Coordinates of C-alpha atoms and ligand atoms in Angstrom, one line a residue:
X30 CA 147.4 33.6 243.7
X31 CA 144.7 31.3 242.5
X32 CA 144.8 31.1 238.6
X33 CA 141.0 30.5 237.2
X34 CA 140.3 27.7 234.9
X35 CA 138.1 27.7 231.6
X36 CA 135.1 24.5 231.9
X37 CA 135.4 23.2 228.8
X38 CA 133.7 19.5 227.6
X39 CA 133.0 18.9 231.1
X40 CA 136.4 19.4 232.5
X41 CA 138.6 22.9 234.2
X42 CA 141.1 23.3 231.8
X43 CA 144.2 25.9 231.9
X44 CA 144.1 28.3 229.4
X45 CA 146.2 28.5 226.1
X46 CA 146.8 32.0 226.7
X47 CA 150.1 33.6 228.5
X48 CA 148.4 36.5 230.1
X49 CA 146.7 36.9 232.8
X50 CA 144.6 39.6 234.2
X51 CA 144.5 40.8 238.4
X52 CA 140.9 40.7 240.0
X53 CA 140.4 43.1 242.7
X54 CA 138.0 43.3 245.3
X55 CA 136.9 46.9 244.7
X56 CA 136.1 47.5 248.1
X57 CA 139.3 46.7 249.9
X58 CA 141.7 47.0 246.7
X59 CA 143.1 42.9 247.5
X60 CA 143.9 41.5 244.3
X61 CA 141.8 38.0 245.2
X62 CA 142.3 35.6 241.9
X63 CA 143.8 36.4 238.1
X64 CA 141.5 35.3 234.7
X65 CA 143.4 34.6 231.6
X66 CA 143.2 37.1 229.3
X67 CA 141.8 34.5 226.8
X68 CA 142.2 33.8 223.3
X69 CA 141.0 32.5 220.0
X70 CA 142.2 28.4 221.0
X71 CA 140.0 28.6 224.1
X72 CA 137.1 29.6 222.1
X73 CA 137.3 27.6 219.9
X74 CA 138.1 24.1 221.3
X75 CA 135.0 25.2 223.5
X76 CA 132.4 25.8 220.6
X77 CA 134.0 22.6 219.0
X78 CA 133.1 20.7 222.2
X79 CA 129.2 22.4 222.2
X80 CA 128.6 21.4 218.7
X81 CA 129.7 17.9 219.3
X82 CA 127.4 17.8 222.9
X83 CA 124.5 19.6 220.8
X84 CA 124.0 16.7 218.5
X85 CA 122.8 14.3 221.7
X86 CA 121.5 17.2 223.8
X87 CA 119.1 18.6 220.8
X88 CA 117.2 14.7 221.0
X89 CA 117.0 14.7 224.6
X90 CA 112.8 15.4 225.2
X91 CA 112.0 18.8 226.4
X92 CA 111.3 17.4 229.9
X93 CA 114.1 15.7 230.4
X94 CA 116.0 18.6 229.7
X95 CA 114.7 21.0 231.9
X96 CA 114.8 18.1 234.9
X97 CA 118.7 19.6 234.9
X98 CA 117.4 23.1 235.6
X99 CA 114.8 22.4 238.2
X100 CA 118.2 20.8 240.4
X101 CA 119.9 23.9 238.9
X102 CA 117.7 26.3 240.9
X103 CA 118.2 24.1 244.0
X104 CA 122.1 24.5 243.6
X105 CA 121.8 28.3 243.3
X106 CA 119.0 28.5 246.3
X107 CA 121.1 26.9 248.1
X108 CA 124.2 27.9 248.0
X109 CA 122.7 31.4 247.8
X110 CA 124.2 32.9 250.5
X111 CA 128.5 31.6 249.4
X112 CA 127.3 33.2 246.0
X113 CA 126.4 36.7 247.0
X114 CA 129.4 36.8 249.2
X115 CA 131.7 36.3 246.2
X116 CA 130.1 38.3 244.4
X117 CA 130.6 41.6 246.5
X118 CA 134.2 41.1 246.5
X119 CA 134.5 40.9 242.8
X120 CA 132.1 43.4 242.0
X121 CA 131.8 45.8 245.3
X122 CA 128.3 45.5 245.6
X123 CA 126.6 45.1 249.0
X124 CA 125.6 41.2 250.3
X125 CA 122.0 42.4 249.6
X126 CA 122.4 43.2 246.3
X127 CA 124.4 40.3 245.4
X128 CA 121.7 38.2 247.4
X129 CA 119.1 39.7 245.0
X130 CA 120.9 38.7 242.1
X131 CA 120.5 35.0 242.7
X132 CA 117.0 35.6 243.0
X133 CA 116.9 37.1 239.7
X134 CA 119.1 34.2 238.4
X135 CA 117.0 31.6 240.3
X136 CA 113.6 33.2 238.2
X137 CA 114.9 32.8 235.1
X138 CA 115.7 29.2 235.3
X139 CA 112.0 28.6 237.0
X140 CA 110.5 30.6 233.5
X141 CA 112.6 28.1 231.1
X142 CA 111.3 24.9 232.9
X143 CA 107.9 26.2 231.2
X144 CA 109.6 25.1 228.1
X145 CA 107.6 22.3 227.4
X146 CA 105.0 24.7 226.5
X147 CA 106.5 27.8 225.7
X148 CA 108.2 25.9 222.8
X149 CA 105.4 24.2 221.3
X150 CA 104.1 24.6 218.0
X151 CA 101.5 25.4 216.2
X152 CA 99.2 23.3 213.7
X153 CA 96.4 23.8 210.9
X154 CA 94.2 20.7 209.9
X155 CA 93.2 21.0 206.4
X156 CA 94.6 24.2 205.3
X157 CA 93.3 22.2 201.6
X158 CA 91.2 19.1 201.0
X159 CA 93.6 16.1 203.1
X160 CA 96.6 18.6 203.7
X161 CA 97.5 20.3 207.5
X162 CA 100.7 22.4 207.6
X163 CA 102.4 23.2 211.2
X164 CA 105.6 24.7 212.6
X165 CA 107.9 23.5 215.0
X166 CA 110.6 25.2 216.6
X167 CA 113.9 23.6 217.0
X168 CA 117.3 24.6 218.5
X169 CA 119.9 26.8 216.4
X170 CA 123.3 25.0 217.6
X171 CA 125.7 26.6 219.9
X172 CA 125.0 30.0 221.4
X173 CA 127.3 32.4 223.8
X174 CA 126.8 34.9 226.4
X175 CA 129.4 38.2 227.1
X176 CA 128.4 39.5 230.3
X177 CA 129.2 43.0 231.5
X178 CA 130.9 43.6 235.2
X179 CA 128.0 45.3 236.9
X180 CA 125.8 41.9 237.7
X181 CA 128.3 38.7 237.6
X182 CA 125.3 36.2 239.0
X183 CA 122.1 37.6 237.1
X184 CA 122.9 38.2 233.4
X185 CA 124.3 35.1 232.0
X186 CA 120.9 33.6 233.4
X187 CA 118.8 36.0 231.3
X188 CA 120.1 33.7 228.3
X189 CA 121.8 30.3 228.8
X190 CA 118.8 28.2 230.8
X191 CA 116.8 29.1 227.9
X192 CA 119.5 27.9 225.6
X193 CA 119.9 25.2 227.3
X194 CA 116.0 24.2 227.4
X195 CA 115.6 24.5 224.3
X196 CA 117.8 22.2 223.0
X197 CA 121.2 24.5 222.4
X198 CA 124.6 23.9 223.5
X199 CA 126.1 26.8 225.5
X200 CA 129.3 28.9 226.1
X201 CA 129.3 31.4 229.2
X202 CA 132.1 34.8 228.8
X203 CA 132.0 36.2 232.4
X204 CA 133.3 40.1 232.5
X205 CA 137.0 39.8 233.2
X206 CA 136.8 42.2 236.2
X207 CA 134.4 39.5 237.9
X208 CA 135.3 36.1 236.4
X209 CA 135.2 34.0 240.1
X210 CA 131.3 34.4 240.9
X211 CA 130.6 32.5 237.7
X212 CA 133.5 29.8 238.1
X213 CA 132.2 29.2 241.6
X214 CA 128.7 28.7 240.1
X215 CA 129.7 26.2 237.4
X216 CA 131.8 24.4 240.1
X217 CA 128.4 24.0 241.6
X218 CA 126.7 23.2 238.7
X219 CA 129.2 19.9 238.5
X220 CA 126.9 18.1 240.5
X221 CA 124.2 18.3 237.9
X222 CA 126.4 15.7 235.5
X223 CA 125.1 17.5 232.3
X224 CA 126.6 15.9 229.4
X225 CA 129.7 17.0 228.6
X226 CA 130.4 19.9 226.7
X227 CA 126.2 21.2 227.3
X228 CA 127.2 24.3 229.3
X229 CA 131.2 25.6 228.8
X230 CA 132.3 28.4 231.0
X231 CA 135.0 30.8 228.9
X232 CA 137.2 33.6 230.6
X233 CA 138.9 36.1 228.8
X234 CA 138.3 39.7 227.2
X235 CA 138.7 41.2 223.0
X236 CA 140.0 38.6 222.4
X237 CA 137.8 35.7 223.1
X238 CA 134.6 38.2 221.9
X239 CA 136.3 38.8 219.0
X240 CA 136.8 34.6 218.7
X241 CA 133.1 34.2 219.6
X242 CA 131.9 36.2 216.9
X243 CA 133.8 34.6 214.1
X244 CA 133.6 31.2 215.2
X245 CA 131.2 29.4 212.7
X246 CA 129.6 26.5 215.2
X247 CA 128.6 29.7 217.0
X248 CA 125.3 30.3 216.3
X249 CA 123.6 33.3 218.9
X250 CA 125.0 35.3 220.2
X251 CA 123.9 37.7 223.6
X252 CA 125.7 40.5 224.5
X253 CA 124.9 42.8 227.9
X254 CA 127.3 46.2 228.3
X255 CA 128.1 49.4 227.3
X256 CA 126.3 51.3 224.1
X257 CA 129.9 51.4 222.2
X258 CA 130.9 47.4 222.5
X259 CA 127.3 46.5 221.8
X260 CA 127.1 48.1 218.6
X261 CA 130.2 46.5 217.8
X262 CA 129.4 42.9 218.5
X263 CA 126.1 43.3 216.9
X264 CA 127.6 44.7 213.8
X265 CA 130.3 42.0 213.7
X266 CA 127.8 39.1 214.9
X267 CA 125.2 39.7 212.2
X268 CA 128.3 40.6 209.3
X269 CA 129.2 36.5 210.4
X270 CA 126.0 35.7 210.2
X271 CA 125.1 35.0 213.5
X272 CA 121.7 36.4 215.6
X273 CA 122.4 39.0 218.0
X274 CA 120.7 40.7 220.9
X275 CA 122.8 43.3 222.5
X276 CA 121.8 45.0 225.4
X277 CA 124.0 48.9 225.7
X278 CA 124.2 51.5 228.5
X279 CA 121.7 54.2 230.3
X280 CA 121.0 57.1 231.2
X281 CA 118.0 57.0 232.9
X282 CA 115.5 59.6 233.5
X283 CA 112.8 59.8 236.5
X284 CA 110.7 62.5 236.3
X285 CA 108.8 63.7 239.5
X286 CA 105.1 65.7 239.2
X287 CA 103.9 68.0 242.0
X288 CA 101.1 65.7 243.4
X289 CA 103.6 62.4 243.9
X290 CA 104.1 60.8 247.8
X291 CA 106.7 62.7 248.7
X292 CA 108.3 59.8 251.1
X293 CA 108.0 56.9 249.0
X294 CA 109.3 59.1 246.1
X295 CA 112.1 60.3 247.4
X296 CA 113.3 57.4 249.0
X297 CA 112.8 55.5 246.0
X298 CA 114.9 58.0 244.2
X299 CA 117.9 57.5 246.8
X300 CA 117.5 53.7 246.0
X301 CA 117.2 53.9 242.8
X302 CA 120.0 56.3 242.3
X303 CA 122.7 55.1 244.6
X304 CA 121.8 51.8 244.5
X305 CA 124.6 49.3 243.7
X306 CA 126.8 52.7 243.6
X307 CA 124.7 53.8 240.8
X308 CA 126.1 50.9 238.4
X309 CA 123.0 49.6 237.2
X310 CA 122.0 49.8 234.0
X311 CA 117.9 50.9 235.1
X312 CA 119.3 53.1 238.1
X313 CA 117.7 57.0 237.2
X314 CA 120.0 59.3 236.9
X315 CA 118.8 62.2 236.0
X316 CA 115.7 63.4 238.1
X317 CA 113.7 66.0 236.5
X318 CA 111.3 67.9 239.0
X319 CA 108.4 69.6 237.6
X320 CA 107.0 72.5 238.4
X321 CA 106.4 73.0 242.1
X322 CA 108.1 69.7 242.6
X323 CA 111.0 71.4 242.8
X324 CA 110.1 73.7 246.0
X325 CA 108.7 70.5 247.5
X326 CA 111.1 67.4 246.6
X327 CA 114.8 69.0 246.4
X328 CA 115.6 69.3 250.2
X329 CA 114.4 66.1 250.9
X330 CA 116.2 64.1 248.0
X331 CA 119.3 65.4 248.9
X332 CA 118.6 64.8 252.3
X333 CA 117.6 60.7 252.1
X334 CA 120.7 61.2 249.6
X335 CA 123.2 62.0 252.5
X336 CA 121.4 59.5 254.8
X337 CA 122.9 56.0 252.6
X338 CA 125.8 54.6 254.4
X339 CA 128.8 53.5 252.2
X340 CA 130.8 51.2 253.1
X341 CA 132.3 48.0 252.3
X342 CA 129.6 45.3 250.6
X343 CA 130.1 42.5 253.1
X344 CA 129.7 45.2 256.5
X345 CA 126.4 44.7 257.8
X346 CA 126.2 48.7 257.7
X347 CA 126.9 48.9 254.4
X348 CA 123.6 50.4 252.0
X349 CA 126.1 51.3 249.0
X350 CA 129.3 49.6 247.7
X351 CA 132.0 50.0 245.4
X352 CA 133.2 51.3 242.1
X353 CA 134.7 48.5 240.2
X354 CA 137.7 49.5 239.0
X355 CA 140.3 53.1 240.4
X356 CA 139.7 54.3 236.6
X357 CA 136.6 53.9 237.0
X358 CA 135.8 56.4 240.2
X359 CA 138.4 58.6 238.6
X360 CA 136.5 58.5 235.3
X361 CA 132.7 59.9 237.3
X362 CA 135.1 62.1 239.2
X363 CA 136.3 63.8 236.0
X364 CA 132.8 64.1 234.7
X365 CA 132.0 65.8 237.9
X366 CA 134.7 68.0 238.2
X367 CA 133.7 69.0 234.2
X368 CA 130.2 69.5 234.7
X369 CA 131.2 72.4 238.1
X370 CA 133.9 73.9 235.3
X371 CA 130.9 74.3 233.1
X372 CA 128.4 75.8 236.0
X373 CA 126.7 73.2 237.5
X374 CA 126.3 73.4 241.1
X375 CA 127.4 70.5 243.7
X376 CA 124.7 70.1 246.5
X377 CA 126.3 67.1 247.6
X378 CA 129.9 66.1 247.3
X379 CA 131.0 62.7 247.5
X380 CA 134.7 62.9 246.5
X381 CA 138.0 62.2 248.7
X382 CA 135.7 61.1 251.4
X383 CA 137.5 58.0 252.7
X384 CA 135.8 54.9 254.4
X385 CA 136.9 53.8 257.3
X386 CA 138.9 50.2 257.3
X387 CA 138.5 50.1 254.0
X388 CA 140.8 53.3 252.7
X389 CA 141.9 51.1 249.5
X390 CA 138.3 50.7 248.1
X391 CA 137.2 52.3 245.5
X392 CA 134.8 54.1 247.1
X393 CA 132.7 57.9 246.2
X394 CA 130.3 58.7 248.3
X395 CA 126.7 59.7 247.0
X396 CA 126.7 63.0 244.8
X397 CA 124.1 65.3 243.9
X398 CA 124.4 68.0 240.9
X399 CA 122.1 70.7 239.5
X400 CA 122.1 73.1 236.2
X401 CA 124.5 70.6 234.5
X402 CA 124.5 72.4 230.9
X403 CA 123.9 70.7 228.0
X404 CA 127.4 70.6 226.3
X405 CA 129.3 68.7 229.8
X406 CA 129.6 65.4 230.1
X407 CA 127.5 64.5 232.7
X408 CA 124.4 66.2 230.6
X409 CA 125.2 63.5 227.4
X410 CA 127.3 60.7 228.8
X411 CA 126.1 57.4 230.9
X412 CA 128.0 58.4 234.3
X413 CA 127.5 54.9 235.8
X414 CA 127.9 56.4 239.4
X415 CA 126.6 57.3 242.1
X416 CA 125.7 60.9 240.8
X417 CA 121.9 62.5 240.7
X418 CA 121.7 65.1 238.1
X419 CA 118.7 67.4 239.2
X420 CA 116.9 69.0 236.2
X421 CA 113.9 71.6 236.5
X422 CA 111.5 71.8 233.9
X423 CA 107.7 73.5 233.9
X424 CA 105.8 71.2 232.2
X425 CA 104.8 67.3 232.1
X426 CA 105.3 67.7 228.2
X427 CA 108.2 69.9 228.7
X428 CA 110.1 66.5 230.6
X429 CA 109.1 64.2 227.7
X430 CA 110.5 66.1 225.0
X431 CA 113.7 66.2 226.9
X432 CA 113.4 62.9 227.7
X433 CA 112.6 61.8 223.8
X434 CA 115.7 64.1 222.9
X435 CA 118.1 61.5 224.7
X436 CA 119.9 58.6 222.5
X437 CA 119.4 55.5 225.2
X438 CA 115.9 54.2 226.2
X439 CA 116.7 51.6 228.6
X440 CA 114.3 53.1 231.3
X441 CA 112.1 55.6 232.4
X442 CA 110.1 56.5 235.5
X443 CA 107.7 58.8 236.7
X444 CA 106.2 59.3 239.8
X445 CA 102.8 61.2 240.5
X446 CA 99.0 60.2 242.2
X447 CA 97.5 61.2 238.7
X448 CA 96.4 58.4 236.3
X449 CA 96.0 60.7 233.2
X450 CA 100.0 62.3 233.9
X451 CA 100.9 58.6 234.4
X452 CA 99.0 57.0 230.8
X453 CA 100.1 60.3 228.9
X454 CA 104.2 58.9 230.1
X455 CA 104.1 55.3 229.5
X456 CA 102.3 56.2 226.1
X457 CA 104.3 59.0 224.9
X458 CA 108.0 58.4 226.5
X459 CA 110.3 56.0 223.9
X460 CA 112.3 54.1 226.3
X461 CA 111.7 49.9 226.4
X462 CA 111.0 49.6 230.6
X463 CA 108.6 51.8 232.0
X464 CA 108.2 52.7 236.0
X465 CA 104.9 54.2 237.6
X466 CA 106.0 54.7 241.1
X467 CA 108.9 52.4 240.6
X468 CA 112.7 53.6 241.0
X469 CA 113.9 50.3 239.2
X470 CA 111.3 49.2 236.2
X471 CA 113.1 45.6 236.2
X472 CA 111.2 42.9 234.2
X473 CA 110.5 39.9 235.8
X474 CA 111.6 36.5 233.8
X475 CA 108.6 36.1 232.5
X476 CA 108.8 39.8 231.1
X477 CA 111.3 40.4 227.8
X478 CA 114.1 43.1 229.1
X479 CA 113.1 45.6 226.6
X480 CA 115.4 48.7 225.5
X481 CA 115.5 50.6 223.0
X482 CA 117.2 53.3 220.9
X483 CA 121.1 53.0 221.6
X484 CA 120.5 50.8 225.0
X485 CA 119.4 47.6 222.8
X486 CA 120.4 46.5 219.1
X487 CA 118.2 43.5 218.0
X488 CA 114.8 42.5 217.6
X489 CA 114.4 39.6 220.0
X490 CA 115.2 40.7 224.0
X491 CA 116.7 38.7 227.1
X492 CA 113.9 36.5 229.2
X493 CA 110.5 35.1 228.5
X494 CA 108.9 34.3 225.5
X495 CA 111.1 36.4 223.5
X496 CA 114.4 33.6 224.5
X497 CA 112.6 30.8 223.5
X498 CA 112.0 32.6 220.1
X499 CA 116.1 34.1 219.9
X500 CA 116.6 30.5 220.9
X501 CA 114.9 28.6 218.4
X502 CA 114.1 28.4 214.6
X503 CA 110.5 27.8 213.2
X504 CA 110.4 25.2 210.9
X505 CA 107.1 24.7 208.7
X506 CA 105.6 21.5 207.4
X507 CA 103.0 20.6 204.8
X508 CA 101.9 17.7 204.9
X509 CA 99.7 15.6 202.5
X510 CA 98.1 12.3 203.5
X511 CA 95.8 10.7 201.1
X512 CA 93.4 8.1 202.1
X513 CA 93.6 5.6 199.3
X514 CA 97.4 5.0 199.8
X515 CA 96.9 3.7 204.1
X516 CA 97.3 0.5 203.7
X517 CA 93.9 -1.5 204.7
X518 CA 94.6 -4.2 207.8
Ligands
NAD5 P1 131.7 46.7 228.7 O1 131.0 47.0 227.4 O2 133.0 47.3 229.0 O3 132.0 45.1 228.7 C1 131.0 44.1 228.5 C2 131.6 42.8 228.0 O4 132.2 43.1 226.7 C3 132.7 42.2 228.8 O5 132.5 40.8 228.9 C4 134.0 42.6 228.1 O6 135.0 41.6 228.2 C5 133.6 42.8 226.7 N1 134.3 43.8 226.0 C6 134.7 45.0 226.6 N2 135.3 45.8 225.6 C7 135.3 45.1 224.5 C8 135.8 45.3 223.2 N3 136.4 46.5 222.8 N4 135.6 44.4 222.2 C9 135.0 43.2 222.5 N5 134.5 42.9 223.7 C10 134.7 43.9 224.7 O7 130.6 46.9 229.8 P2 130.9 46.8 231.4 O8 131.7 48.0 231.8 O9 131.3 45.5 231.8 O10 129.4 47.0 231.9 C11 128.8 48.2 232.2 C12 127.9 48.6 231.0 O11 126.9 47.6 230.8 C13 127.1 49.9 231.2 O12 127.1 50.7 230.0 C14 125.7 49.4 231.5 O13 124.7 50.3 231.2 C15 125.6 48.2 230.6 N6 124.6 47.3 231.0 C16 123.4 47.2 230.3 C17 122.4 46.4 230.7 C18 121.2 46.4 229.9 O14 120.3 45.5 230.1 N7 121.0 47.2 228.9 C19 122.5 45.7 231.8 C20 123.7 45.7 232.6 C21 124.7 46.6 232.2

């Protein structure tokens, strides 16, 4: 059984740490590799490393830097295809899905080779008679991801080749239920010859979080996963002094007026929904029909519902995967079963349906629910499944106020052929990504990956402009110059 490494200085090193964790492919239930637990000596002979490497790296020009992520992009375009394979057996995702993650990853580096620009400065000439003032922005130190299971390739590259353009040292913390995809990427990334110790690649769970956010070289810290670890690492991160963006869990509503398309509506929903077995943290989950939507919409939803195939993510057939882990599928399972003990109605069962070849995978099939009540589970709790929760409501105003009622605000969607409906959602709904006609409201790099309420803690978000800014301190200078003392030549 193949024993992952940590990259550390430039080199794969073994792990201080005793224990070691299985990964299994969720769809066939093979145990394909074990990740080291990880512990505090890992983390920190790491962050020891990036602070040494940040010293030379911080003085390399801003061009020269980011001439590492232009061959960086190359690497991931093309080796796309070994990539997404990987990743659906560590996280049960289809090829397609994992496929689109690398083009996600890919977008992010292209948006941090506009460093150059996106970190200049700004200058005023003569703010008094003979004296200009300007600020620059320079690089904190060391900063550290903690990526969640759900999207091994994309997330890490929502932070570090911003960190890494603007002139920080880096340490990666893959999710130890999906630790290969990343090692096979930073085996990759060898090629590049970054100075040593520039990018670090750190396996392990609590522990090595917990390492990460006392460490003192440690400087930034970015944190993507549920709504209960995030508040803890942001707590923890800012009591140690550090910055912190967390990104926390969903529950994401999409709310369906009378006048929307009813097939591009409800197939989006099915995609939305269902997609990557409902373990993404913009898929809608509960779709509120309004009004006469109901009559028109239900039968169909449930219908392009029933039509997704599930199957293993590497079949050709397959259109949904996996669920990560056995607890897992028996965790939506149990917040299934409360929700029909507290009178909700199944319209579509997708429990103890097996999948052919692949009976060991962790595998539920797609689920629809209606009149969840307000006190189960389901009504309150991020499933993360493939479960639709159908909710009726009368009025456009009536589906805002539930949806403002909600503690996350990852996402929100509505979908409807009037422009007023539309302008009265994006400007009264509080959640960070909004979708007009779109199942998946996913920012593009160039976009920040807002959230709010209980799905983000922080100020500054992942991508764009807002990474250079997490990524970077201003620094202001005043400068006075008087003529008489030039020297004359
Ligand atoms: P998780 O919170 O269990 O784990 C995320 C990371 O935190 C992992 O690297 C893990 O090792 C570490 N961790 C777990 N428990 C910890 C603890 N007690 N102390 C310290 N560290 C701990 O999340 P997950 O199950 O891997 O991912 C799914 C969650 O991520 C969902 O809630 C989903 O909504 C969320 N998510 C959010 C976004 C977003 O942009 N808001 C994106 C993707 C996923």
């Amino acid at each position: 059984m193949r024993r992952l490494k940590n990259y550390i200085n430039g080199e794969w090193i073994d792990s201080k740490t005793e224990v070691f964790l299985d990964v299994e492919n969720p769809g066939t239930g093979e145990i394909i590799s074990q990740v080291p637990q990880g512990c505090k000596e890992d983390l920190d002979l790491a962050a020891a490393k990036a602070a040494e490497a940040f010293d030379e790296w911080r003085n390399f020009p801003a061009e020269k830097r980011i001439q590492y992520l232009f061959k960086m992009k190359t690497i991931l375009e093309n080796n796309a295809d070994e990539i997404a394979s990987i990743c659906t057996m560590e996280s049960g995702k289809t090829f397609a899905e994992s496929k689109a993650e690398v083009v996600r990853a890919v977008e992010n580096i292209e948006v941090a080779c506009g460093i150059p620009t996106m970190m200049q400065g700004e200058f005023s000439e003569d703010i008094s008679s003979g004296i200009d003032e300007f600020v620059i922005r320079q690089p904190l130190g060391v900063g550290a991801c903690i990526a969640p299971f759900n999207f091994p390739v994309m997330i890490s590259f929502w932070f570090f080749p911003y960190a890494l353009a603007c002139g920080n040292a880096y340490i990666v913390k893959p999710s130890e239920k999906v630790p290969g995809t990343m090692t096979r990427i930073f085996e990759l990334f060898e090629e590049l010859n970054l100075p040593n110790g520039v990018l670090n690649l750190v396996h392990g769970a609590k522990e090595t979080v917990d390492a990460i956010l006392t460490n003192s070289e440690i400087k930034a810290v970015s944190f993507v996963g549920s709504t209960k670890v995030a508040k803890y690492i942001y707590s923890k991160g800012t009591e140690n002094g550090k910055r912190v963006q967390a990104q926390g869990g969903a529950k994401n509503p999409l709310v369906v007026m009378p006048d929307a398309d009813i097939e591009t509506t409800t197939r989006i929903i099915a995609d939305s929904v269902y997609g990557c077995a409902g373990q993404r943290c913009l898929a809608a989950s509960t779709i509120i029909l309004v009004g006469d939507a109901k009559e028109k919409f239900k039968d169909k939803i449930i219908d392009d519902a029933k039509s997704k195939t599930t199957c293993y993510g590497l079949d050709k057939s397959s259109q949904m995967g996996a669920i990560i882990t056995k607890e897992s599928k028996i965790r939506i399972e149990k917040i299934i079963e409360d929700a029909e003990s507290k009178g909700a109605k199944v319209l579509l069962d997708g429990r103890n349906k097996n999948v052919k070849t692949f009976e060991k995978g962790n595998y539920l099939l797609p689920t629809v629910i209606e009149n969840v009540s307000e006190n189960s589970e389901a009504a309150e709790k991020e499933i993360f499944g493939p479960v639709m929760n159908l909710k009726y409501v009368d009025t456009l105003d009536d589906a805002i106020k539930f949806i403002n009622t909600g503690r996350y605000g990852n996402a929100a969607c509505i979908f409807t052929t009037s422009g007023s409906a539309a302008r009265k959602f994006r400007h009264e709904v509080l959640a960070g990504n909004i979708g007009v006609n779109i199942g998946v409201p996913a920012p593009m790099a160039f976009f920040p990956f807002s959230g709010w309420k209980e799905s983000f803690f922080g100020d500054l978000h992942g991508q764009s402009k807002h990474a250079v800014e997490f990524f970077t301190q201003t620094k202001v200078v005043i400068e006075r110059w008087h003529e008489e003392w030039t020297r004359k030549f």
